[in-house]
Coordinates of C-alpha atoms and ligand atoms in Angstrom, one line a residue:
X56 CA 106.7 -29.0 41.5
X57 CA 103.4 -27.3 42.3
X58 CA 101.6 -24.9 39.9
X59 CA 101.5 -21.4 41.5
X60 CA 98.6 -20.3 39.3
X61 CA 96.6 -23.4 40.3
X62 CA 97.3 -22.8 44.0
X63 CA 96.1 -19.2 43.7
X64 CA 93.0 -20.3 41.8
X65 CA 92.2 -22.8 44.6
X66 CA 92.8 -20.2 47.3
X67 CA 90.3 -17.9 45.7
X68 CA 87.6 -20.5 46.0
X69 CA 88.1 -21.0 49.7
X70 CA 85.1 -20.2 52.0
X71 CA 85.4 -20.1 55.8
X72 CA 82.2 -19.8 57.8
X73 CA 82.3 -17.6 60.8
X74 CA 80.1 -18.3 63.9
X75 CA 77.6 -15.6 65.0
X76 CA 78.6 -16.3 68.6
X77 CA 82.2 -15.5 68.1
X78 CA 81.2 -11.8 67.6
X79 CA 79.4 -11.5 70.9
X80 CA 80.6 -11.6 74.5
X81 CA 81.6 -15.1 75.5
X82 CA 84.1 -16.7 77.7
X83 CA 84.7 -19.5 80.1
X84 CA 82.6 -20.9 83.0
X85 CA 84.8 -18.8 85.3
X86 CA 84.3 -15.4 83.6
X87 CA 83.1 -13.6 80.6
X88 CA 85.2 -10.5 80.0
X89 CA 82.7 -8.2 78.2
X90 CA 83.9 -5.9 75.5
X91 CA 82.6 -2.5 74.4
X92 CA 80.9 -2.4 71.1
X93 CA 80.1 -6.0 70.7
X94 CA 76.9 -6.8 68.8
X95 CA 73.6 -6.6 70.7
X96 CA 71.6 -8.7 68.3
X97 CA 71.9 -10.9 65.2
X98 CA 71.7 -7.9 62.9
X99 CA 74.8 -6.3 64.5
X100 CA 76.6 -9.7 64.4
X101 CA 76.0 -9.7 60.6
X102 CA 77.4 -6.2 60.4
X103 CA 80.6 -7.4 62.0
X104 CA 80.7 -10.6 60.0
X105 CA 80.4 -8.5 56.8
X106 CA 83.6 -6.7 57.9
X107 CA 85.5 -10.0 58.2
X108 CA 84.3 -10.9 54.7
X109 CA 85.1 -7.4 53.3
X110 CA 88.7 -7.6 54.4
X111 CA 89.4 -11.4 53.9
X112 CA 87.2 -12.1 50.8
X113 CA 86.7 -15.7 51.9
X114 CA 84.2 -15.5 54.8
X115 CA 80.9 -15.3 52.9
X116 CA 78.7 -17.3 55.3
X117 CA 77.7 -16.9 59.0
X118 CA 76.5 -19.8 61.2
X119 CA 73.6 -19.0 63.5
X120 CA 72.8 -20.4 66.9
X121 CA 69.3 -20.9 68.1
X122 CA 68.2 -19.4 70.6
X123 CA 71.1 -17.0 70.8
X124 CA 70.1 -15.6 67.3
X125 CA 66.4 -16.0 67.6
X126 CA 64.3 -13.5 65.7
X127 CA 60.5 -13.2 65.2
X128 CA 59.1 -16.1 63.3
X129 CA 59.6 -17.3 59.7
X130 CA 59.5 -13.8 58.3
X131 CA 62.1 -12.6 60.8
X132 CA 64.6 -15.2 59.6
X133 CA 63.8 -14.4 56.0
X134 CA 64.5 -10.8 56.8
X135 CA 67.7 -11.8 58.5
X136 CA 68.8 -13.7 55.4
X137 CA 68.0 -10.7 53.2
X138 CA 69.9 -8.4 55.6
X139 CA 72.9 -10.8 55.2
X140 CA 72.6 -10.8 51.4
X141 CA 72.5 -7.0 51.3
X142 CA 76.0 -7.1 53.0
X143 CA 77.5 -9.7 50.7
X144 CA 76.8 -12.6 53.1
X145 CA 74.7 -15.7 53.3
X146 CA 73.3 -17.4 56.5
X147 CA 75.1 -20.7 57.1
X148 CA 74.6 -23.6 59.4
X149 CA 71.9 -23.5 62.0
X150 CA 73.3 -24.6 65.4
X151 CA 70.8 -26.2 67.7
X152 CA 71.1 -25.7 71.5
X153 CA 69.9 -28.5 73.7
X154 CA 72.3 -27.7 76.5
X155 CA 71.2 -24.6 78.4
X156 CA 67.6 -25.2 79.6
X157 CA 67.2 -26.4 83.1
X158 CA 65.1 -29.3 81.8
X159 CA 68.3 -30.6 80.1
X160 CA 70.1 -31.3 83.4
X161 CA 70.2 -35.1 82.6
X162 CA 70.4 -34.7 78.8
X163 CA 68.1 -33.7 75.9
X164 CA 67.3 -36.3 73.2
X165 CA 69.0 -39.0 75.4
X166 CA 67.2 -38.0 78.6
X167 CA 65.4 -40.7 80.5
X168 CA 62.2 -38.7 80.5
X169 CA 60.2 -38.9 77.2
X170 CA 58.7 -35.4 77.8
X171 CA 62.2 -33.9 77.9
X172 CA 63.2 -35.8 74.8
X173 CA 60.1 -34.4 73.1
X174 CA 61.0 -30.9 74.0
X175 CA 64.5 -31.3 72.6
X176 CA 63.2 -32.9 69.4
X177 CA 60.7 -30.1 68.9
X178 CA 63.6 -27.6 69.2
X179 CA 65.6 -29.5 66.6
X180 CA 62.5 -29.5 64.3
X181 CA 62.2 -25.8 64.8
X182 CA 65.8 -25.4 63.7
X183 CA 64.9 -27.2 60.4
X184 CA 61.9 -24.8 60.0
X185 CA 64.4 -22.0 60.4
X186 CA 66.7 -23.6 57.7
X187 CA 63.7 -23.5 55.4
X188 CA 63.4 -19.7 56.0
X189 CA 67.1 -18.9 55.8
X190 CA 68.0 -21.2 53.0
X191 CA 70.6 -22.9 55.1
X192 CA 72.0 -26.3 54.0
X193 CA 73.2 -27.6 57.3
X194 CA 71.7 -28.4 60.7
X195 CA 74.6 -28.6 63.1
X196 CA 73.9 -30.8 66.1
X197 CA 76.2 -31.0 69.1
X198 CA 74.8 -32.7 72.2
X199 CA 76.1 -32.0 75.7
X200 CA 74.2 -35.2 76.7
X201 CA 76.0 -37.6 78.9
X202 CA 76.4 -38.8 82.5
X203 CA 78.6 -38.0 85.4
X204 CA 78.7 -41.2 87.3
X205 CA 78.8 -44.9 86.6
X206 CA 75.3 -46.4 86.9
X207 CA 73.5 -43.0 86.5
X208 CA 71.8 -44.1 83.3
X209 CA 71.9 -47.0 80.8
X210 CA 74.6 -46.4 78.2
X211 CA 72.9 -48.5 75.6
X212 CA 69.5 -47.1 76.1
X213 CA 70.8 -43.6 75.7
X214 CA 72.2 -44.7 72.3
X215 CA 68.8 -46.1 71.4
X216 CA 67.1 -42.8 72.4
X217 CA 69.7 -40.8 70.4
X218 CA 69.2 -43.0 67.3
X219 CA 65.4 -42.6 67.6
X220 CA 65.6 -38.8 68.0
X221 CA 68.1 -38.3 65.2
X222 CA 65.9 -40.5 62.8
X223 CA 62.9 -38.3 63.5
X224 CA 64.8 -35.1 62.7
X225 CA 66.5 -36.7 59.7
X226 CA 63.1 -37.5 58.3
X227 CA 62.2 -33.8 58.5
X228 CA 65.2 -32.7 56.4
X229 CA 64.2 -31.2 53.0
X230 CA 65.8 -31.3 49.6
X231 CA 69.5 -30.3 49.8
X232 CA 69.5 -30.1 53.6
X233 CA 72.0 -32.0 55.7
X234 CA 72.4 -33.0 59.3
X235 CA 76.0 -32.5 60.7
X236 CA 76.6 -34.5 63.9
X237 CA 79.4 -33.2 66.1
X238 CA 81.2 -35.3 68.6
X239 CA 83.1 -34.3 71.8
X240 CA 85.2 -36.4 74.1
X241 CA 83.8 -34.8 77.3
X242 CA 82.3 -31.6 78.8
X243 CA 79.9 -30.7 80.3
X244 CA 79.4 -34.5 81.0
X245 CA 82.4 -36.1 82.7
X246 CA 81.8 -39.8 82.8
X247 CA 80.1 -40.6 79.5
X248 CA 79.2 -38.3 76.6
X249 CA 76.6 -39.8 74.3
X250 CA 78.4 -38.7 71.1
X251 CA 82.0 -38.8 72.4
X252 CA 84.0 -39.7 69.3
X253 CA 84.1 -39.9 65.5
X254 CA 83.2 -43.6 65.6
X255 CA 80.0 -43.0 67.4
X256 CA 79.0 -40.1 65.2
X257 CA 79.9 -42.1 62.1
X258 CA 77.9 -45.1 63.2
X259 CA 74.8 -43.0 63.7
X260 CA 75.3 -41.2 60.4
X261 CA 75.6 -44.5 58.6
X262 CA 72.2 -45.7 60.0
X263 CA 70.5 -42.4 59.2
X264 CA 71.4 -42.0 55.6
X265 CA 73.5 -40.0 53.1
X266 CA 72.4 -36.6 54.4
X267 CA 74.0 -37.3 57.8
X268 CA 77.6 -36.3 58.1
X269 CA 80.2 -35.9 60.9
X270 CA 81.6 -32.5 62.1
X271 CA 85.2 -32.6 63.4
X272 CA 85.7 -29.9 66.0
X273 CA 89.5 -29.6 66.4
X274 CA 89.2 -29.0 70.1
X275 CA 87.1 -32.2 70.8
X276 CA 89.7 -34.9 71.1
X277 CA 92.0 -36.3 73.8
X278 CA 95.4 -34.6 73.7
X279 CA 97.7 -36.2 71.1
X280 CA 94.8 -37.6 68.9
X281 CA 95.8 -37.9 65.3
X282 CA 92.9 -35.7 63.9
X283 CA 94.2 -35.9 60.3
X284 CA 93.7 -39.7 60.4
X285 CA 90.0 -39.1 61.3
X286 CA 89.7 -36.5 58.6
X287 CA 91.2 -38.9 56.0
X288 CA 89.0 -41.7 57.0
X289 CA 85.7 -39.7 57.1
X290 CA 86.6 -38.2 53.7
X291 CA 87.3 -41.6 52.3
X292 CA 83.8 -42.8 53.5
X293 CA 82.1 -39.7 52.2
X294 CA 81.0 -38.7 55.7
X295 CA 83.0 -35.6 56.5
X296 CA 80.4 -32.8 56.8
X297 CA 82.7 -30.1 58.0
X298 CA 84.9 -28.7 60.7
X299 CA 84.5 -26.5 63.7
X300 CA 88.0 -25.0 63.6
X301 CA 89.6 -23.7 66.8
X302 CA 92.7 -24.5 68.7
X303 CA 93.5 -25.8 72.1
X304 CA 96.4 -26.3 74.5
X305 CA 94.5 -28.6 76.9
X306 CA 90.8 -29.1 76.3
X307 CA 88.1 -27.5 74.2
X308 CA 89.7 -24.1 74.7
X309 CA 88.1 -22.5 71.6
X310 CA 91.1 -20.4 70.8
X311 CA 92.0 -18.9 67.4
X312 CA 92.5 -21.8 65.0
X313 CA 96.2 -22.4 64.2
X314 CA 97.3 -20.4 67.2
X315 CA 98.3 -23.4 69.3
X316 CA 99.5 -25.9 66.7
X317 CA 99.8 -24.6 63.1
X318 CA 101.5 -27.9 62.1
X319 CA 98.5 -29.9 63.0
X320 CA 96.2 -27.5 61.0
X321 CA 98.5 -28.0 58.1
X322 CA 98.4 -31.8 58.4
X323 CA 94.6 -31.7 58.5
X324 CA 94.4 -29.5 55.4
X325 CA 96.8 -31.8 53.7
X326 CA 94.4 -34.7 54.1
X327 CA 91.5 -32.4 53.1
X328 CA 93.3 -31.4 49.8
X329 CA 94.6 -35.0 49.2
X330 CA 91.2 -36.6 49.9
X331 CA 89.2 -34.3 47.6
X332 CA 87.7 -32.5 50.5
X333 CA 88.5 -29.0 49.3
X334 CA 85.0 -28.4 48.0
X335 CA 81.8 -26.9 49.2
X336 CA 80.7 -30.4 50.3
X337 CA 82.9 -29.8 53.4
X338 CA 81.9 -26.9 55.6
X339 CA 85.0 -25.1 56.9
X340 CA 83.4 -23.4 60.0
X341 CA 85.1 -21.6 62.9
X342 CA 83.8 -22.3 66.4
X343 CA 85.7 -20.0 68.8
X344 CA 85.1 -17.9 71.9
X345 CA 87.3 -14.8 71.9
X346 CA 87.3 -14.1 75.6
X347 CA 90.3 -11.8 76.1
X348 CA 91.1 -10.7 72.5
X349 CA 89.3 -8.2 70.3
X350 CA 86.7 -10.3 68.4
X351 CA 86.7 -9.1 64.8
X352 CA 90.5 -9.0 64.4
X353 CA 90.7 -12.4 66.1
X354 CA 88.3 -13.9 63.6
X355 CA 90.2 -12.2 60.7
X356 CA 93.4 -13.8 62.1
X357 CA 91.7 -17.2 62.3
X358 CA 90.6 -17.0 58.7
X359 CA 94.1 -16.0 57.7
X360 CA 95.5 -19.0 59.6
X361 CA 93.2 -21.3 57.8
X362 CA 94.2 -19.7 54.5
X363 CA 97.9 -20.2 55.3
X364 CA 97.5 -23.8 56.3
X365 CA 95.5 -24.4 53.1
X366 CA 98.1 -22.6 50.9
X367 CA 100.9 -24.8 52.4
X368 CA 98.8 -28.0 51.9
X369 CA 98.2 -27.0 48.3
X370 CA 101.9 -26.4 47.9
X371 CA 102.8 -30.1 48.6
X372 CA 104.6 -31.6 45.6
X373 CA 102.2 -34.5 45.3
X374 CA 104.2 -36.3 42.5
X375 CA 107.4 -36.2 44.5
X376 CA 105.6 -37.3 47.6
X377 CA 103.9 -40.2 46.0
X378 CA 107.2 -41.3 44.3
X379 CA 109.1 -41.2 47.7
X380 CA 106.3 -43.1 49.4
X381 CA 106.1 -45.8 46.8
X382 CA 109.9 -46.2 47.1
X383 CA 109.7 -46.4 50.9
X384 CA 111.9 -43.3 51.0
X385 CA 110.9 -42.3 54.6
X386 CA 113.1 -39.2 54.9
X387 CA 112.4 -38.2 51.3
X388 CA 108.6 -38.4 51.7
X389 CA 108.8 -36.6 55.1
X390 CA 111.0 -34.0 53.5
X391 CA 108.6 -33.2 50.8
X392 CA 105.8 -32.6 53.3
X393 CA 108.1 -30.5 55.6
X394 CA 109.3 -28.4 52.6
X395 CA 105.6 -27.5 52.0
X396 CA 105.1 -26.7 55.6
X397 CA 108.2 -24.6 55.7
X398 CA 107.1 -22.6 52.7
X399 CA 106.4 -18.9 53.5
X400 CA 103.0 -18.6 51.8
X401 CA 102.3 -15.1 52.8
X402 CA 103.5 -13.6 49.5
X403 CA 101.2 -15.8 47.5
X404 CA 98.3 -15.0 49.8
X405 CA 99.1 -11.3 49.4
X406 CA 99.0 -11.7 45.6
X407 CA 95.7 -13.6 45.8
X408 CA 94.1 -10.8 47.9
X409 CA 95.4 -8.1 45.5
X410 CA 94.0 -10.1 42.5
X411 CA 90.7 -10.3 44.4
X412 CA 90.7 -6.5 44.8
X413 CA 91.5 -6.6 48.5
X414 CA 94.2 -5.1 50.6
X415 CA 97.0 -7.6 50.9
X416 CA 97.1 -7.2 54.7
X417 CA 93.5 -7.7 56.1
X418 CA 94.3 -7.0 59.7
X419 CA 96.0 -3.7 58.9
X420 CA 93.2 -2.7 56.5
X421 CA 90.6 -3.5 59.2
X422 CA 92.5 -1.5 61.8
X423 CA 92.6 1.5 59.4
X424 CA 88.9 1.2 58.6
X425 CA 87.9 2.5 62.1
X426 CA 85.1 0.0 62.4
X427 CA 86.2 -1.1 65.8
X428 CA 86.0 2.5 67.1
X429 CA 82.7 3.1 65.3
X430 CA 80.9 0.2 66.9
X431 CA 82.0 1.3 70.3
X432 CA 80.7 4.8 69.7
X433 CA 77.4 3.6 68.2
X434 CA 76.6 0.5 70.3
X435 CA 77.9 1.7 73.7
X436 CA 76.4 5.1 73.0
X437 CA 73.0 3.4 73.4
X438 CA 71.8 3.9 69.8
X439 CA 69.8 0.7 69.2
X440 CA 71.4 -0.3 65.9
X441 CA 69.2 -3.3 65.3
X442 CA 68.4 -4.3 61.8
X443 CA 68.1 -1.9 59.0
X444 CA 70.9 0.3 60.4
Ligands
AOS783 C1 80.6 -27.3 72.0 O1 81.7 -27.5 72.7 C2 80.6 -27.4 70.6 O2 81.9 -27.1 70.0 C3 79.6 -26.7 69.8 O3 79.8 -26.9 68.4 C4 79.6 -25.2 69.9 O4 80.3 -24.7 70.9 C5 78.2 -24.9 69.9 O5 77.6 -25.4 68.7 C6 77.9 -23.4 69.9 O6 76.5 -23.4 69.9
ZN784 ZN1 82.0 -27.1 67.9
ZN785 ZN1 83.5 -27.2 71.4

């Protein structure tokens, strides 16, 4: 049997990092459906993120994206960090962007032109400078680098350029800072992606050193991939840096995590809990684009979905499971896991929220707060909220 008090205690330690870009307008390459009241700058993004944390109690950090969240110089980022702290938040991972400049048409740190590689590396080094100012632990690197046609570039030489660039940035990391390397099977490159899978990311991290870890974005695999196997293996090797949680039906859809396949999310969290990954060493980040749904409630829903999968994973009767596994009791072992998955954990999560001094129903509480109406009135009404509001 599992200890209810222990499950609740663990749930109270949970921390889910929300991404700044999930609060703003975003969409697909076909259309961005803009929404009234979305943040106009990083300061307003933090105002909205503070609401997610206020009503969930487990979303204390916000990932930034450079240049989307660029502010003026070192002092500006220190001001942003202070603004976050005044709202009960901390700034989280710094996400680099080497995929939107025209110069990056043929890649960034894997580009055949050394001058373009230099430009990309200088941006990555700037992101580490920003981490110094914000106190962030993690530099998150996702490279759109790749090729669209056989013969376009040398696959091996691109790996050499990647290794050389990562090594330079790794050497810049300060005490307590980490590099999180994120892989993605395809998109926007369609023939080769220079960091396409967990094996490539893992191999580069091994060469770099202990500060380099892998990020598992749950939308970045071929359909049917056993993601929990990757999670178990990276945890076992001490190289799981974190997650970019979202869900997908077909590709990197960036939908609300748990919305497409809650059973897969449960299986992933089972390996996290079983592998000792339910600690601050693993960053539980969201990476989502809420194109048609209201943003703040969608992020609250995502956080709640991660909590529910975690609560179910914590409810697995590990003794009974191990016993059944050792005996080769296939149905018995599967039954133990399915019993946990079938457990309605909403009551225990309501208790946890009440014990944390929160409303047991975050979405209803947020709706009653009127924040959604207020930001439309304030931000659409033209008052430049900006920082210090
Ligand atoms: C892109 O598909 C990746 O998921 C990135 O992690 C993410 O979208 C990006 O970091 C946002 O800047
Ligand atoms: Zn991602
Ligand atoms: Zn993605």
